[in-house]
């Protein structure tokens, strides 16, 4: 008994010393956040470092989501996933604002691709039962906007997503992946009922038929953790390895060839889930009311997207990404900002 107790105390002291060391490193350099994250991941066996939320009452509302824990528990086994960096922070906040505005509550995971955006969102998500902010586990990216014309970096950023999908699917979650340049008018989840592996919008085939010319959009995709989905996502990752090619092109090639398996895709109606240009066409004809979620895909560039959102009263954020971060820093000095 006494020996046990001594061992417990020793273990505790060792843990404290290790934690102290980690804290010390973290204070002294910015990049040590990665190390710290890696160590936490190792300790917990996690793919991501999760935001450690303070205990909250089940009726308390989160700042980002305006949802309570009770709300989140109404949609068990589902995770909404998005990825962002500092350049797209304002866009991400705009999407989250649109989701909050229509009162959708879902367990949300945001993966941060750089430290600044991680710090900002982690702080905002503190105590929010709906939002988990995680640091990327597959290498940091540049914090600025990754432009399409910088194809190599752009494609490299896109092809990190499949690893995140797989990790959540392997934990048995149904995953709704959404790009941050989406705007939600209504709850999309009722459209993901029924028997399927993946659900996406197809820009080429006449809805709801799937033709051999199908071009599915991977920027808004619902995945069920079926054997087929798991096999497919693994092959998708394998096919992207070492290549600088757009992930969506590879996905469509595999889907068309039924490689490695035939995927049962539930089509999303383009009228309800329109890409940017289609949405604005409808809007010009006063038919936009039908949209559930619009995706500003094919409106290229951050500033162009913001302009377009503003033109249709769909910009709910009143500051740029840098201003958002600066505003926060003037109120609070984070734990990693000592240098
Ligand atoms: C948060 O949700 C509650 C309950 O639906 C609603 O009454 C309130 O207006 C919402 N607040 C914001 C800021 O959206
Ligand atoms: C929410 O999603 C995270 C994955 O990011 C998971 O670890 C957590 O258990 C989920 N929470 C609930 C209530 O399902
Ligand atoms: C759309 O509606 C607005 C007002 O709701 C109206 O001023 C405009 O003329 C309409 N446009 C078309 C193409 O019907
Ligand atoms: C922007 O919104 C935030 C949060 O709602 C508010 O605190 C701030 O005063 C607003 N700033 C401006 C310039 O409107």
mmCIF file of C-alpha atoms and ligand atoms in Angstrom:
data_model
loop_
_atom_site.group_PDB
_atom_site.id
_atom_site.type_symbol
_atom_site.label_atom_id
_atom_site.label_comp_id
_atom_site.label_asym_id
_atom_site.label_seq_id
_atom_site.Cartn_x
_atom_site.Cartn_y
_atom_site.Cartn_z
ATOM 1 C CA UNK A 1 0.000 0.000 0.000
ATOM 2 C CA UNK A 2 2.661 2.481 1.086
ATOM 3 C CA UNK A 3 4.809 1.592 -1.928
ATOM 4 C CA UNK A 4 1.844 2.187 -4.184
ATOM 5 C CA UNK A 5 1.309 5.577 -2.656
ATOM 6 C CA UNK A 6 4.973 6.523 -3.122
ATOM 7 C CA UNK A 7 4.805 5.405 -6.743
ATOM 8 C CA UNK A 8 1.678 7.480 -7.262
ATOM 9 C CA UNK A 9 3.366 10.545 -5.813
ATOM 10 C CA UNK A 10 6.472 9.943 -7.932
ATOM 11 C CA UNK A 11 4.362 9.563 -11.046
ATOM 12 C CA UNK A 12 2.520 12.736 -10.186
ATOM 13 C CA UNK A 13 5.770 14.647 -9.665
ATOM 14 C CA UNK A 14 7.132 13.339 -12.942
ATOM 15 C CA UNK A 15 3.987 14.468 -14.746
ATOM 16 C CA UNK A 16 4.216 17.893 -13.155
ATOM 17 C CA UNK A 17 7.865 18.204 -14.152
ATOM 18 C CA UNK A 18 7.070 17.177 -17.723
ATOM 19 C CA UNK A 19 4.193 19.624 -17.881
ATOM 20 C CA UNK A 20 6.428 22.347 -16.496
ATOM 21 C CA UNK A 21 8.975 21.614 -19.182
ATOM 22 C CA UNK A 22 6.332 21.732 -21.895
ATOM 23 C CA UNK A 23 4.985 25.030 -20.547
ATOM 24 C CA UNK A 24 8.508 26.410 -20.399
ATOM 25 C CA UNK A 25 9.172 25.499 -24.028
ATOM 26 C CA UNK A 26 5.833 26.874 -25.095
ATOM 27 C CA UNK A 27 6.617 30.211 -23.499
ATOM 28 C CA UNK A 28 9.949 30.499 -25.163
ATOM 29 C CA UNK A 29 9.081 29.827 -28.734
ATOM 30 C CA UNK A 30 6.051 29.927 -30.929
ATOM 31 C CA UNK A 31 6.786 26.801 -32.902
ATOM 32 C CA UNK A 32 6.767 24.773 -29.709
ATOM 33 C CA UNK A 33 2.998 24.800 -29.854
ATOM 34 C CA UNK A 34 3.452 22.090 -32.445
ATOM 35 C CA UNK A 35 5.701 20.134 -30.145
ATOM 36 C CA UNK A 36 3.280 20.574 -27.293
ATOM 37 C CA UNK A 37 0.444 19.446 -29.524
ATOM 38 C CA UNK A 38 2.438 16.442 -30.632
ATOM 39 C CA UNK A 39 3.200 15.510 -27.022
ATOM 40 C CA UNK A 40 -0.408 15.829 -25.974
ATOM 41 C CA UNK A 41 -1.401 13.756 -28.976
ATOM 42 C CA UNK A 42 1.082 11.104 -28.019
ATOM 43 C CA UNK A 43 -0.087 11.094 -24.442
ATOM 44 C CA UNK A 44 -3.757 10.794 -25.329
ATOM 45 C CA UNK A 45 -3.441 8.809 -28.532
ATOM 46 C CA UNK A 46 -5.394 11.526 -30.298
ATOM 47 C CA UNK A 47 -5.148 12.416 -33.959
ATOM 48 C CA UNK A 48 -5.794 16.025 -33.104
ATOM 49 C CA UNK A 49 -5.270 18.104 -30.036
ATOM 50 C CA UNK A 50 -8.731 18.954 -28.890
ATOM 51 C CA UNK A 51 -9.780 22.184 -27.308
ATOM 52 C CA UNK A 52 -9.998 21.480 -23.616
ATOM 53 C CA UNK A 53 -13.246 23.072 -22.695
ATOM 54 C CA UNK A 54 -13.990 24.135 -19.182
ATOM 55 C CA UNK A 55 -16.934 22.311 -17.609
ATOM 56 C CA UNK A 56 -20.188 23.909 -18.651
ATOM 57 C CA UNK A 57 -23.797 23.499 -17.709
ATOM 58 C CA UNK A 58 -25.896 21.635 -20.267
ATOM 59 C CA UNK A 59 -28.030 24.751 -20.754
ATOM 60 C CA UNK A 60 -25.144 27.203 -21.248
ATOM 61 C CA UNK A 61 -24.798 28.561 -24.782
ATOM 62 C CA UNK A 62 -21.531 28.693 -26.655
ATOM 63 C CA UNK A 63 -20.227 31.984 -27.968
ATOM 64 C CA UNK A 64 -19.532 30.726 -31.494
ATOM 65 C CA UNK A 65 -22.460 28.357 -31.871
ATOM 66 C CA UNK A 66 -25.167 29.715 -29.557
ATOM 67 C CA UNK A 67 -25.825 26.034 -28.797
ATOM 68 C CA UNK A 68 -26.101 24.151 -25.539
ATOM 69 C CA UNK A 69 -24.725 20.705 -24.779
ATOM 70 C CA UNK A 70 -28.307 19.442 -24.814
ATOM 71 C CA UNK A 71 -28.728 20.781 -28.353
ATOM 72 C CA UNK A 72 -25.586 18.972 -29.508
ATOM 73 C CA UNK A 73 -26.658 15.689 -27.959
ATOM 74 C CA UNK A 74 -29.807 15.747 -30.127
ATOM 75 C CA UNK A 75 -27.622 14.888 -33.132
ATOM 76 C CA UNK A 76 -25.487 12.024 -31.861
ATOM 77 C CA UNK A 77 -22.706 10.521 -33.959
ATOM 78 C CA UNK A 78 -22.498 13.412 -36.418
ATOM 79 C CA UNK A 79 -19.589 15.808 -36.789
ATOM 80 C CA UNK A 80 -19.435 18.866 -38.973
ATOM 81 C CA UNK A 81 -15.877 19.474 -40.096
ATOM 82 C CA UNK A 82 -14.249 22.526 -41.577
ATOM 83 C CA UNK A 83 -10.695 23.668 -42.125
ATOM 84 C CA UNK A 84 -9.313 27.167 -41.992
ATOM 85 C CA UNK A 85 -6.251 29.355 -41.848
ATOM 86 C CA UNK A 86 -5.737 32.994 -40.926
ATOM 87 C CA UNK A 87 -6.435 34.156 -44.482
ATOM 88 C CA UNK A 88 -9.888 32.565 -44.359
ATOM 89 C CA UNK A 89 -10.715 33.322 -40.719
ATOM 90 C CA UNK A 90 -13.271 36.009 -41.625
ATOM 91 C CA UNK A 91 -14.902 33.642 -44.132
ATOM 92 C CA UNK A 92 -15.075 30.890 -41.507
ATOM 93 C CA UNK A 93 -16.612 33.272 -38.968
ATOM 94 C CA UNK A 94 -19.149 34.289 -41.609
ATOM 95 C CA UNK A 95 -20.127 30.679 -42.253
ATOM 96 C CA UNK A 96 -20.411 29.968 -38.513
ATOM 97 C CA UNK A 97 -22.551 33.100 -38.150
ATOM 98 C CA UNK A 98 -24.881 31.869 -40.901
ATOM 99 C CA UNK A 99 -25.166 28.480 -39.177
ATOM 100 C CA UNK A 100 -25.856 30.141 -35.822
ATOM 101 C CA UNK A 101 -28.397 32.503 -37.355
ATOM 102 C CA UNK A 102 -30.611 29.652 -38.491
ATOM 103 C CA UNK A 103 -30.172 27.882 -35.155
ATOM 104 C CA UNK A 104 -28.385 24.745 -36.368
ATOM 105 C CA UNK A 105 -26.602 22.876 -33.604
ATOM 106 C CA UNK A 106 -24.108 20.201 -34.491
ATOM 107 C CA UNK A 107 -20.864 18.968 -32.993
ATOM 108 C CA UNK A 108 -18.405 21.045 -35.000
ATOM 109 C CA UNK A 109 -14.692 20.452 -35.479
ATOM 110 C CA UNK A 110 -12.541 23.208 -36.923
ATOM 111 C CA UNK A 111 -9.030 22.295 -37.980
ATOM 112 C CA UNK A 112 -6.603 25.183 -37.859
ATOM 113 C CA UNK A 113 -3.807 25.202 -40.412
ATOM 114 C CA UNK A 114 -1.703 27.835 -38.662
ATOM 115 C CA UNK A 115 -1.013 28.945 -35.099
ATOM 116 C CA UNK A 116 -2.615 32.379 -35.251
ATOM 117 C CA UNK A 117 -5.956 31.077 -36.397
ATOM 118 C CA UNK A 118 -5.710 28.263 -33.863
ATOM 119 C CA UNK A 119 -5.163 30.683 -30.987
ATOM 120 C CA UNK A 120 -8.042 32.894 -32.068
ATOM 121 C CA UNK A 121 -10.595 30.147 -32.581
ATOM 122 C CA UNK A 122 -9.475 28.146 -29.574
ATOM 123 C CA UNK A 123 -10.189 31.162 -27.394
ATOM 124 C CA UNK A 124 -13.569 31.780 -29.037
ATOM 125 C CA UNK A 125 -14.543 28.115 -28.638
ATOM 126 C CA UNK A 126 -13.694 28.001 -24.952
ATOM 127 C CA UNK A 127 -16.726 26.680 -23.111
ATOM 128 C CA UNK A 128 -18.616 26.234 -26.376
ATOM 129 C CA UNK A 129 -20.147 22.738 -26.215
ATOM 130 C CA UNK A 130 -20.572 22.659 -30.003
ATOM 131 C CA UNK A 131 -17.160 23.701 -31.247
ATOM 132 C CA UNK A 132 -13.863 21.831 -31.017
ATOM 133 C CA UNK A 133 -10.824 23.557 -32.435
ATOM 134 C CA UNK A 134 -7.893 21.350 -33.349
ATOM 135 C CA UNK A 135 -4.449 22.093 -34.644
ATOM 136 C CA UNK A 136 -3.516 20.327 -37.870
ATOM 137 C CA UNK A 137 -1.587 17.100 -37.435
ATOM 138 C CA UNK A 138 -0.196 17.092 -40.957
ATOM 139 C CA UNK A 139 2.105 20.085 -41.095
ATOM 140 C CA UNK A 140 1.450 23.800 -40.741
ATOM 141 C CA UNK A 141 0.584 25.874 -43.781
ATOM 142 C CA UNK A 142 1.318 29.530 -44.509
ATOM 143 C CA UNK A 143 -1.180 31.719 -42.639
ATOM 144 C CA UNK A 144 -2.037 33.976 -45.612
ATOM 145 C CA UNK A 145 -4.436 33.278 -48.433
ATOM 146 C CA UNK A 146 -3.408 30.296 -50.520
ATOM 147 C CA UNK A 147 -4.280 31.409 -54.028
ATOM 148 C CA UNK A 148 -5.337 28.993 -56.736
ATOM 149 C CA UNK A 149 -2.675 30.298 -59.060
ATOM 150 C CA UNK A 150 -0.155 29.068 -56.508
ATOM 151 C CA UNK A 151 -1.349 25.644 -57.559
ATOM 152 C CA UNK A 152 1.150 23.489 -55.747
ATOM 153 C CA UNK A 153 0.496 24.952 -52.288
ATOM 154 C CA UNK A 154 -3.221 25.197 -52.996
ATOM 155 C CA UNK A 155 -3.528 21.533 -53.950
ATOM 156 C CA UNK A 156 -1.312 20.521 -51.044
ATOM 157 C CA UNK A 157 -3.689 22.313 -48.688
ATOM 158 C CA UNK A 158 -6.731 20.639 -50.245
ATOM 159 C CA UNK A 159 -5.282 17.167 -50.058
ATOM 160 C CA UNK A 160 -4.810 17.353 -46.289
ATOM 161 C CA UNK A 161 -8.567 17.056 -45.851
ATOM 162 C CA UNK A 162 -8.931 13.355 -46.595
ATOM 163 C CA UNK A 163 -6.742 12.474 -43.620
ATOM 164 C CA UNK A 164 -9.089 14.386 -41.330
ATOM 165 C CA UNK A 165 -12.122 12.673 -42.897
ATOM 166 C CA UNK A 166 -10.604 9.252 -42.357
ATOM 167 C CA UNK A 167 -9.735 9.922 -38.739
ATOM 168 C CA UNK A 168 -13.321 10.877 -37.886
ATOM 169 C CA UNK A 169 -14.856 8.112 -40.003
ATOM 170 C CA UNK A 170 -12.645 5.556 -38.293
ATOM 171 C CA UNK A 171 -14.055 6.767 -34.963
ATOM 172 C CA UNK A 172 -17.495 5.891 -36.336
ATOM 173 C CA UNK A 173 -18.714 9.454 -36.908
ATOM 174 C CA UNK A 174 -20.866 10.541 -39.809
ATOM 175 C CA UNK A 175 -19.015 13.546 -41.200
ATOM 176 C CA UNK A 176 -20.352 16.621 -42.915
ATOM 177 C CA UNK A 177 -17.345 18.332 -44.412
ATOM 178 C CA UNK A 178 -17.959 21.909 -45.458
ATOM 179 C CA UNK A 179 -15.631 24.425 -47.038
ATOM 180 C CA UNK A 180 -15.546 27.699 -45.129
ATOM 181 C CA UNK A 181 -16.862 29.671 -48.133
ATOM 182 C CA UNK A 182 -20.400 28.399 -47.660
ATOM 183 C CA UNK A 183 -23.470 30.235 -46.427
ATOM 184 C CA UNK A 184 -26.238 28.299 -44.723
ATOM 185 C CA UNK A 185 -29.866 29.401 -45.130
ATOM 186 C CA UNK A 186 -31.515 26.296 -43.710
ATOM 187 C CA UNK A 187 -30.687 23.060 -41.949
ATOM 188 C CA UNK A 188 -29.087 20.662 -44.482
ATOM 189 C CA UNK A 189 -29.225 17.591 -42.244
ATOM 190 C CA UNK A 190 -32.734 16.473 -43.254
ATOM 191 C CA UNK A 191 -31.294 15.964 -46.766
ATOM 192 C CA UNK A 192 -28.891 13.310 -45.523
ATOM 193 C CA UNK A 193 -31.507 10.703 -44.625
ATOM 194 C CA UNK A 194 -31.566 7.242 -46.121
ATOM 195 C CA UNK A 195 -29.195 4.585 -47.304
ATOM 196 C CA UNK A 196 -25.979 5.827 -48.931
ATOM 197 C CA UNK A 197 -22.217 6.071 -48.470
ATOM 198 C CA UNK A 198 -21.587 9.667 -49.480
ATOM 199 C CA UNK A 199 -23.789 12.604 -50.431
ATOM 200 C CA UNK A 200 -22.677 15.425 -52.728
ATOM 201 C CA UNK A 201 -23.811 17.827 -55.396
ATOM 202 C CA UNK A 202 -23.016 16.953 -59.008
ATOM 203 C CA UNK A 203 -22.576 19.933 -61.320
ATOM 204 C CA UNK A 204 -22.805 17.912 -64.570
ATOM 205 C CA UNK A 205 -25.562 15.339 -64.327
ATOM 206 C CA UNK A 206 -29.244 16.267 -64.396
ATOM 207 C CA UNK A 207 -30.435 15.846 -60.789
ATOM 208 C CA UNK A 208 -31.051 13.186 -59.492
ATOM 209 C CA UNK A 209 -29.476 10.987 -62.165
ATOM 210 C CA UNK A 210 -25.809 10.060 -61.920
ATOM 211 C CA UNK A 211 -24.256 9.933 -65.367
ATOM 212 C CA UNK A 212 -20.793 8.919 -66.570
ATOM 213 C CA UNK A 213 -20.024 12.646 -66.881
ATOM 214 C CA UNK A 214 -20.674 13.261 -63.199
ATOM 215 C CA UNK A 215 -18.523 15.928 -61.535
ATOM 216 C CA UNK A 216 -19.095 15.832 -57.832
ATOM 217 C CA UNK A 217 -18.153 18.736 -55.642
ATOM 218 C CA UNK A 218 -15.977 17.738 -52.685
ATOM 219 C CA UNK A 219 -16.345 21.080 -50.899
ATOM 220 C CA UNK A 220 -19.607 20.059 -49.251
ATOM 221 C CA UNK A 221 -19.826 16.353 -48.637
ATOM 222 C CA UNK A 222 -21.626 14.102 -46.203
ATOM 223 C CA UNK A 223 -19.936 10.800 -45.438
ATOM 224 C CA UNK A 224 -21.264 7.832 -43.528
ATOM 225 C CA UNK A 225 -18.672 5.569 -41.915
ATOM 226 C CA UNK A 226 -19.584 2.561 -44.068
ATOM 227 C CA UNK A 227 -17.005 -0.003 -45.197
ATOM 228 C CA UNK A 228 -17.340 1.419 -48.704
ATOM 229 C CA UNK A 229 -16.687 5.006 -47.607
ATOM 230 C CA UNK A 230 -13.657 3.920 -45.579
ATOM 231 C CA UNK A 231 -12.222 1.937 -48.497
ATOM 232 C CA UNK A 232 -12.863 4.842 -50.835
ATOM 233 C CA UNK A 233 -11.308 7.542 -48.646
ATOM 234 C CA UNK A 234 -8.219 5.360 -48.091
ATOM 235 C CA UNK A 235 -7.816 4.928 -51.846
ATOM 236 C CA UNK A 236 -8.379 8.647 -52.358
ATOM 237 C CA UNK A 237 -5.532 9.380 -49.924
ATOM 238 C CA UNK A 238 -3.311 6.778 -51.594
ATOM 239 C CA UNK A 239 -3.988 8.225 -55.038
ATOM 240 C CA UNK A 240 -3.056 11.736 -53.909
ATOM 241 C CA UNK A 241 0.202 10.735 -52.275
ATOM 242 C CA UNK A 242 3.167 12.513 -53.813
ATOM 243 C CA UNK A 243 1.006 14.268 -56.418
ATOM 244 C CA UNK A 244 0.212 17.938 -56.777
ATOM 245 C CA UNK A 245 -3.229 17.610 -58.200
ATOM 246 C CA UNK A 246 -6.624 18.837 -57.121
ATOM 247 C CA UNK A 247 -8.206 16.355 -54.717
ATOM 248 C CA UNK A 248 -11.599 16.712 -56.389
ATOM 249 C CA UNK A 249 -10.259 15.597 -59.779
ATOM 250 C CA UNK A 250 -8.830 12.446 -58.240
ATOM 251 C CA UNK A 251 -12.071 11.819 -56.355
ATOM 252 C CA UNK A 252 -14.156 12.052 -59.529
ATOM 253 C CA UNK A 253 -11.804 9.763 -61.457
ATOM 254 C CA UNK A 254 -12.076 7.116 -58.754
ATOM 255 C CA UNK A 255 -15.862 7.494 -58.497
ATOM 256 C CA UNK A 256 -16.325 7.186 -62.255
ATOM 257 C CA UNK A 257 -14.163 4.066 -62.382
ATOM 258 C CA UNK A 258 -15.850 2.537 -59.298
ATOM 259 C CA UNK A 259 -12.389 2.342 -57.752
ATOM 260 C CA UNK A 260 -11.732 0.690 -55.380
ATOM 261 C CA UNK A 261 -15.473 0.014 -54.966
ATOM 262 C CA UNK A 262 -18.770 1.376 -56.212
ATOM 263 C CA UNK A 263 -19.818 4.231 -53.944
ATOM 264 C CA UNK A 264 -23.519 4.759 -53.372
ATOM 265 C CA UNK A 265 -23.886 8.523 -53.706
ATOM 266 C CA UNK A 266 -26.995 10.363 -52.638
ATOM 267 C CA UNK A 267 -27.209 13.354 -54.956
ATOM 268 C CA UNK A 268 -27.863 16.828 -53.626
ATOM 269 C CA UNK A 269 -30.120 19.045 -55.704
ATOM 270 C CA UNK A 270 -28.105 21.858 -57.284
ATOM 271 C CA UNK A 271 -31.087 24.177 -56.743
ATOM 272 C CA UNK A 272 -30.877 23.591 -53.010
ATOM 273 C CA UNK A 273 -27.093 23.367 -52.753
ATOM 274 C CA UNK A 274 -25.977 25.757 -55.489
ATOM 275 C CA UNK A 275 -22.421 26.794 -56.286
ATOM 276 C CA UNK A 276 -21.778 30.544 -56.346
ATOM 277 C CA UNK A 277 -22.575 31.393 -59.987
ATOM 278 C CA UNK A 278 -25.743 29.246 -60.011
ATOM 279 C CA UNK A 279 -26.871 30.866 -56.774
ATOM 280 C CA UNK A 280 -26.424 34.374 -58.145
ATOM 281 C CA UNK A 281 -28.243 33.395 -61.344
ATOM 282 C CA UNK A 282 -31.204 32.271 -59.234
ATOM 283 C CA UNK A 283 -30.938 35.414 -57.151
ATOM 284 C CA UNK A 284 -31.187 37.595 -60.242
ATOM 285 C CA UNK A 285 -34.442 35.772 -60.991
ATOM 286 C CA UNK A 286 -35.576 36.153 -57.371
ATOM 287 C CA UNK A 287 -35.467 32.425 -56.843
ATOM 288 C CA UNK A 288 -32.750 32.265 -54.183
ATOM 289 C CA UNK A 289 -35.199 31.356 -51.451
ATOM 290 C CA UNK A 290 -34.802 27.705 -52.374
ATOM 291 C CA UNK A 291 -31.143 27.493 -51.369
ATOM 292 C CA UNK A 292 -30.298 25.467 -48.271
ATOM 293 C CA UNK A 293 -26.535 25.971 -48.424
ATOM 294 C CA UNK A 294 -24.705 27.945 -51.075
ATOM 295 C CA UNK A 295 -21.039 27.345 -51.751
ATOM 296 C CA UNK A 296 -18.998 30.191 -53.223
ATOM 297 C CA UNK A 297 -16.921 27.682 -55.188
ATOM 298 C CA UNK A 298 -15.802 28.907 -58.611
ATOM 299 C CA UNK A 299 -15.928 32.496 -57.371
ATOM 300 C CA UNK A 300 -12.146 32.597 -57.148
ATOM 301 C CA UNK A 301 -10.154 34.476 -54.542
ATOM 302 C CA UNK A 302 -10.879 35.561 -50.995
ATOM 303 C CA UNK A 303 -11.682 39.210 -51.790
ATOM 304 C CA UNK A 304 -13.925 38.312 -54.720
ATOM 305 C CA UNK A 305 -15.918 35.950 -52.512
ATOM 306 C CA UNK A 306 -16.286 38.577 -49.768
ATOM 307 C CA UNK A 307 -17.418 41.157 -52.333
ATOM 308 C CA UNK A 308 -20.006 38.750 -53.683
ATOM 309 C CA UNK A 309 -21.313 37.850 -50.208
ATOM 310 C CA UNK A 310 -21.572 41.547 -49.354
ATOM 311 C CA UNK A 311 -23.481 42.252 -52.574
ATOM 312 C CA UNK A 312 -26.235 39.902 -51.435
ATOM 313 C CA UNK A 313 -26.301 40.792 -47.723
ATOM 314 C CA UNK A 314 -24.583 37.551 -46.832
ATOM 315 C CA UNK A 315 -21.598 39.029 -45.053
ATOM 316 C CA UNK A 316 -22.246 38.870 -41.323
ATOM 317 C CA UNK A 317 -18.739 39.673 -40.092
ATOM 318 C CA UNK A 318 -17.781 43.274 -39.484
ATOM 319 C CA UNK A 319 -13.985 42.977 -39.653
ATOM 320 C CA UNK A 320 -11.182 41.482 -41.691
ATOM 321 C CA UNK A 321 -9.252 38.444 -40.421
ATOM 322 C CA UNK A 322 -6.367 40.615 -39.193
ATOM 323 C CA UNK A 323 -8.760 42.994 -37.459
ATOM 324 C CA UNK A 324 -10.529 40.114 -35.730
ATOM 325 C CA UNK A 325 -7.223 38.821 -34.369
ATOM 326 C CA UNK A 326 -6.030 42.314 -33.388
ATOM 327 C CA UNK A 327 -9.302 43.003 -31.571
ATOM 328 C CA UNK A 328 -8.874 39.824 -29.567
ATOM 329 C CA UNK A 329 -5.230 40.540 -28.740
ATOM 330 C CA UNK A 330 -6.084 43.978 -27.400
ATOM 331 C CA UNK A 331 -8.401 42.266 -24.897
ATOM 332 C CA UNK A 332 -6.350 39.254 -24.018
ATOM 333 C CA UNK A 333 -2.761 38.078 -24.057
ATOM 334 C CA UNK A 334 -2.741 34.408 -24.956
ATOM 335 C CA UNK A 335 -0.539 31.796 -23.376
ATOM 336 C CA UNK A 336 1.807 31.554 -26.354
ATOM 337 C CA UNK A 337 2.312 35.212 -27.161
ATOM 338 C CA UNK A 338 5.284 36.075 -24.995
ATOM 339 C CA UNK A 339 7.784 36.621 -27.816
HETATM 340 C C1 LIG B 1 -29.476 32.019 -29.181
HETATM 341 O O1 LIG B 1 -30.500 31.052 -29.184
HETATM 342 C C2 LIG B 1 -31.624 31.403 -28.397
HETATM 343 C C3 LIG B 1 -32.565 30.196 -28.390
HETATM 344 O O2 LIG B 1 -32.860 29.754 -29.655
HETATM 345 C C4 LIG B 1 -32.283 32.640 -28.991
HETATM 346 O O3 LIG B 1 -33.392 33.019 -28.208
HETATM 347 C C5 LIG B 1 -31.255 33.773 -29.014
HETATM 348 O O4 LIG B 1 -31.808 34.897 -29.664
HETATM 349 C C6 LIG B 1 -29.996 33.346 -29.753
HETATM 350 N N1 LIG B 1 -28.976 34.381 -29.616
HETATM 351 C C7 LIG B 1 -28.215 34.755 -30.654
HETATM 352 C C8 LIG B 1 -27.206 35.824 -30.325
HETATM 353 O O5 LIG B 1 -28.322 34.302 -31.770
HETATM 354 C C1 LIG B 2 -17.614 15.833 -31.021
HETATM 355 O O1 LIG B 2 -16.618 15.564 -31.982
HETATM 356 C C2 LIG B 2 -15.358 15.233 -31.447
HETATM 357 C C3 LIG B 2 -14.424 15.009 -32.618
HETATM 358 O O2 LIG B 2 -13.834 16.213 -33.019
HETATM 359 C C4 LIG B 2 -15.466 14.009 -30.564
HETATM 360 O O3 LIG B 2 -14.216 13.725 -29.991
HETATM 361 C C5 LIG B 2 -16.497 14.245 -29.490
HETATM 362 O O4 LIG B 2 -16.678 13.071 -28.742
HETATM 363 C C6 LIG B 2 -17.823 14.641 -30.110
HETATM 364 N N1 LIG B 2 -18.785 14.991 -29.076
HETATM 365 C C7 LIG B 2 -19.990 14.459 -29.013
HETATM 366 C C8 LIG B 2 -20.871 14.958 -27.916
HETATM 367 O O5 LIG B 2 -20.358 13.613 -29.812
HETATM 368 C C1 LIG B 3 -36.773 40.794 -57.514
HETATM 369 O O1 LIG B 3 -37.435 41.328 -56.383
HETATM 370 C C2 LIG B 3 -37.195 42.694 -56.136
HETATM 371 C C3 LIG B 3 -37.886 43.106 -54.856
HETATM 372 O O2 LIG B 3 -38.190 42.003 -54.070
HETATM 373 C C4 LIG B 3 -37.670 43.515 -57.327
HETATM 374 O O3 LIG B 3 -37.376 44.873 -57.119
HETATM 375 C C5 LIG B 3 -37.017 43.031 -58.614
HETATM 376 O O4 LIG B 3 -37.540 43.677 -59.714
HETATM 377 C C6 LIG B 3 -37.214 41.530 -58.772
HETATM 378 N N1 LIG B 3 -36.428 41.061 -59.916
HETATM 379 C C7 LIG B 3 -36.916 40.211 -60.815
HETATM 380 C C8 LIG B 3 -35.969 39.808 -61.907
HETATM 381 O O5 LIG B 3 -38.043 39.764 -60.751
HETATM 382 C C1 LIG B 4 -18.392 44.327 -34.610
HETATM 383 O O1 LIG B 4 -19.066 43.312 -33.896
HETATM 384 C C2 LIG B 4 -18.550 43.096 -32.604
HETATM 385 C C3 LIG B 4 -19.219 41.866 -32.025
HETATM 386 O O2 LIG B 4 -20.587 41.844 -32.308
HETATM 387 C C4 LIG B 4 -18.762 44.342 -31.763
HETATM 388 O O3 LIG B 4 -18.260 44.141 -30.459
HETATM 389 C C5 LIG B 4 -18.042 45.505 -32.428
HETATM 390 O O4 LIG B 4 -18.307 46.704 -31.726
HETATM 391 C C6 LIG B 4 -18.463 45.660 -33.886
HETATM 392 N N1 LIG B 4 -17.592 46.633 -34.512
HETATM 393 C C7 LIG B 4 -18.023 47.519 -35.401
HETATM 394 C C8 LIG B 4 -16.978 48.433 -35.952
HETATM 395 O O5 LIG B 4 -19.175 47.594 -35.757
#
